[in-house]
Every structure is written in structure tokens, then in C-alpha cells.
Amino acid sequence: MISYINRDELVHTKLVVDVLNSFIKENPNLSNYVGEFAKEFFEVIVNKEIEWSEYILKNEEDIDMIEMKEYIKYRANKCLSMMGITPLYDDISDNPMPWIRAFSEENINDSKSDFFEQKPRTYTKINDDNGFDDL
């Protein structure tokens, strides 16, 4: 089940970043506004995610909440970076939970799962090397 959630998050993250980057490319005069809005928005999101994590994980002894909070901030920094926006948290540049591969950049474009199957299935995405006619 975790693999489905992870893959779903990867696809959604990539989609939002691509849409926002396209919007900025089409409306360069709004790039400063979008950047400021995104940082404010991510700050709210991070605070809500931390609040939720503290609530839902309060009885989980095996989860280090300091590490979890840093991971949430790390993910926000990565998403902002993917949009070409400077990070919110200068003190967090490395993944504090390297054992979590859920949001790995090398996985974001490589494949996606068939959500309804019991096991993740890898599908080849079309690129310059394997165009539609070659599949």
C-alpha cells in the first residue's frame, strides 16, 4: 500500500510543478508574485503537515518527531527548488530520512504504478528514444 501512496505523491508533485512552471513561462511578469505566494503557501502547508504528524504519530515511539519535522521541511525545499524558487529552510539541505525513497527525484519521471493492481507495475513512458511509433 505504501508503494501506491508514494508513487501517487510523485505523480502529483511532478504535475503541480509542471503546471506551475508552464504558468510562469507563459506569464513571466507574474513570476515574482508566484514565487512569493508559493513560499507563503508552502510555509502554511509545512506547519499544517507538522501539526498533523504530531497528532497522528504522538503514540508511535519508533518515529523521531524531530526527524519527521525536518523531513517535511526538506520535502518543501525540494518542491520549491523544482519550481526554481529558493528554499524556505536554509538549514535543511539533505534528506534527514535517507531510508525513505518515496520522493526520490530519480523516481519522479521513471515510471508509475497501476493503482488497481496488487503489485506496482512499471510502464515505459514515451521519450525521444522510444517514441510512440516504437512502442
Tab-separated table of C-alpha atoms in Angstrom, residues 9-134:
chain	number	residue	atom	x	y	z
A	9	GLU	CA	2.606	11.526	-4.476
A	10	LEU	CA	5.399	11.521	-7.053
A	11	VAL	CA	2.961	11.922	-9.914
A	12	HIS	CA	1.033	14.702	-8.167
A	13	THR	CA	4.198	16.575	-7.226
A	14	LYS	CA	5.503	16.398	-10.784
A	15	LEU	CA	2.149	17.502	-12.210
A	16	VAL	CA	1.836	20.536	-9.932
A	17	VAL	CA	5.434	21.582	-10.592
A	18	ASP	CA	4.980	21.243	-14.365
A	19	VAL	CA	1.725	23.231	-14.338
A	20	LEU	CA	3.241	25.992	-12.224
A	21	ASN	CA	6.399	26.146	-14.342
A	22	SER	CA	4.274	26.386	-17.506
A	23	PHE	CA	2.215	29.164	-15.948
A	24	ILE	CA	5.355	31.119	-15.029
A	25	LYS	CA	6.797	30.581	-18.516
A	26	GLU	CA	3.598	31.922	-20.095
A	27	ASN	CA	3.317	34.799	-17.596
A	28	PRO	CA	6.867	35.896	-16.751
A	29	ASN	CA	5.585	39.198	-15.368
A	30	LEU	CA	3.956	37.212	-12.534
A	31	SER	CA	6.996	35.122	-11.600
A	32	ASN	CA	7.909	37.222	-8.544
A	33	TYR	CA	4.327	37.147	-7.291
A	34	VAL	CA	4.058	33.391	-7.856
A	35	GLY	CA	7.354	32.802	-6.060
A	36	GLU	CA	6.277	34.832	-3.041
A	37	PHE	CA	2.858	33.174	-2.990
A	38	ALA	CA	4.406	29.694	-3.263
A	39	LYS	CA	6.749	30.332	-0.334
A	40	GLU	CA	3.917	31.635	1.850
A	41	PHE	CA	1.707	28.737	0.788
A	42	PHE	CA	4.410	26.147	1.497
A	43	GLU	CA	5.053	27.650	4.911
A	44	VAL	CA	1.379	27.150	5.795
A	45	ILE	CA	1.430	23.635	4.340
A	46	VAL	CA	4.555	22.694	6.305
A	47	ASN	CA	3.055	23.956	9.553
A	48	LYS	CA	-0.177	22.029	8.931
A	49	GLU	CA	1.715	18.868	7.983
A	50	ILE	CA	3.835	19.098	11.138
A	51	GLU	CA	0.718	19.686	13.232
A	52	TRP	CA	-0.967	16.655	11.641
A	53	SER	CA	2.143	14.486	12.075
A	54	GLU	CA	2.394	15.386	15.751
A	55	TYR	CA	-1.258	14.462	16.225
A	56	ILE	CA	-1.320	11.232	14.240
A	57	LEU	CA	2.100	9.945	15.366
A	58	LYS	CA	2.016	11.020	19.014
A	59	ASN	CA	1.828	7.424	20.278
A	60	GLU	CA	4.388	5.999	17.845
A	61	GLU	CA	7.551	5.506	19.873
A	62	ASP	CA	9.633	4.377	16.894
A	63	ILE	CA	9.216	7.623	14.966
A	64	ASP	CA	11.537	10.503	15.771
A	65	MET	CA	9.355	13.615	15.528
A	66	ILE	CA	12.333	15.958	15.168
A	67	GLU	CA	13.469	13.913	12.185
A	68	MET	CA	9.908	13.867	10.814
A	69	LYS	CA	9.616	17.664	11.063
A	70	GLU	CA	12.943	18.081	9.273
A	71	TYR	CA	11.799	15.669	6.558
A	72	ILE	CA	8.622	17.681	5.981
A	73	LYS	CA	10.717	20.846	5.635
A	74	TYR	CA	13.161	19.016	3.358
A	75	ARG	CA	10.296	17.995	1.044
A	76	ALA	CA	9.021	21.582	0.928
A	77	ASN	CA	12.510	22.766	-0.025
A	78	LYS	CA	12.731	20.117	-2.769
A	79	CYS	CA	9.350	21.087	-4.232
A	80	LEU	CA	10.219	24.787	-4.201
A	81	SER	CA	13.571	24.002	-5.803
A	82	MET	CA	11.813	22.049	-8.576
A	83	MET	CA	9.848	25.237	-9.281
A	84	GLY	CA	13.008	27.356	-9.362
A	85	ILE	CA	12.150	29.040	-6.054
A	86	THR	CA	14.678	29.468	-3.247
A	87	PRO	CA	14.177	27.139	-0.275
A	88	LEU	CA	12.309	28.181	2.850
A	89	TYR	CA	14.591	26.334	5.242
A	90	ASP	CA	18.258	27.181	4.691
A	91	ASP	CA	19.391	24.839	7.464
A	92	ILE	CA	17.901	21.760	5.768
A	93	SER	CA	19.502	20.668	2.515
A	94	ASP	CA	19.969	16.917	2.982
A	95	ASN	CA	17.306	14.281	3.434
A	96	PRO	CA	17.127	13.655	7.203
A	97	MET	CA	15.430	10.303	6.491
A	98	PRO	CA	17.513	8.829	3.654
A	99	TRP	CA	15.874	5.449	4.145
A	100	ILE	CA	12.665	6.965	2.768
A	101	ARG	CA	12.843	6.728	-1.005
A	102	ALA	CA	9.229	7.785	-1.517
A	103	PHE	CA	10.004	11.149	-3.082
A	104	SER	CA	13.264	10.327	-4.770
A	105	GLU	CA	13.983	12.592	-7.741
A	106	GLU	CA	15.231	9.664	-9.798
A	107	ASN	CA	11.796	8.044	-9.441
A	108	ILE	CA	9.636	11.023	-10.292
A	109	ASN	CA	9.772	10.599	-14.085
A	110	ASP	CA	10.705	6.971	-14.489
A	111	SER	CA	7.513	5.034	-14.002
A	112	LYS	CA	4.114	4.923	-12.466
A	113	SER	CA	2.054	2.195	-10.862
A	114	ASP	CA	-1.181	0.703	-11.910
A	115	PHE	CA	-3.068	1.672	-8.754
A	116	PHE	CA	-5.593	-1.144	-9.073
A	117	GLU	CA	-3.073	-3.960	-9.296
A	118	GLN	CA	-1.776	-5.704	-6.198
A	119	LYS	CA	1.826	-5.086	-7.184
A	120	PRO	CA	3.252	-1.937	-8.723
A	121	ARG	CA	3.686	-2.328	-12.472
A	122	THR	CA	6.241	-0.300	-14.319
A	123	TYR	CA	5.113	1.303	-17.546
A	124	THR	CA	7.515	2.741	-20.066
A	125	LYS	CA	6.975	6.424	-20.648
A	126	ILE	CA	7.424	7.848	-24.122
A	127	ASN	CA	10.602	9.835	-24.697
A	128	ASP	CA	12.899	10.679	-27.616
A	129	ASP	CA	14.465	7.211	-27.537
A	130	ASN	CA	11.218	5.246	-27.584
A	131	GLY	CA	8.691	7.371	-29.427
A	132	PHE	CA	5.066	6.345	-29.847
A	133	ASP	CA	5.717	4.547	-33.133
A	134	ASP	CA	8.375	2.379	-31.489
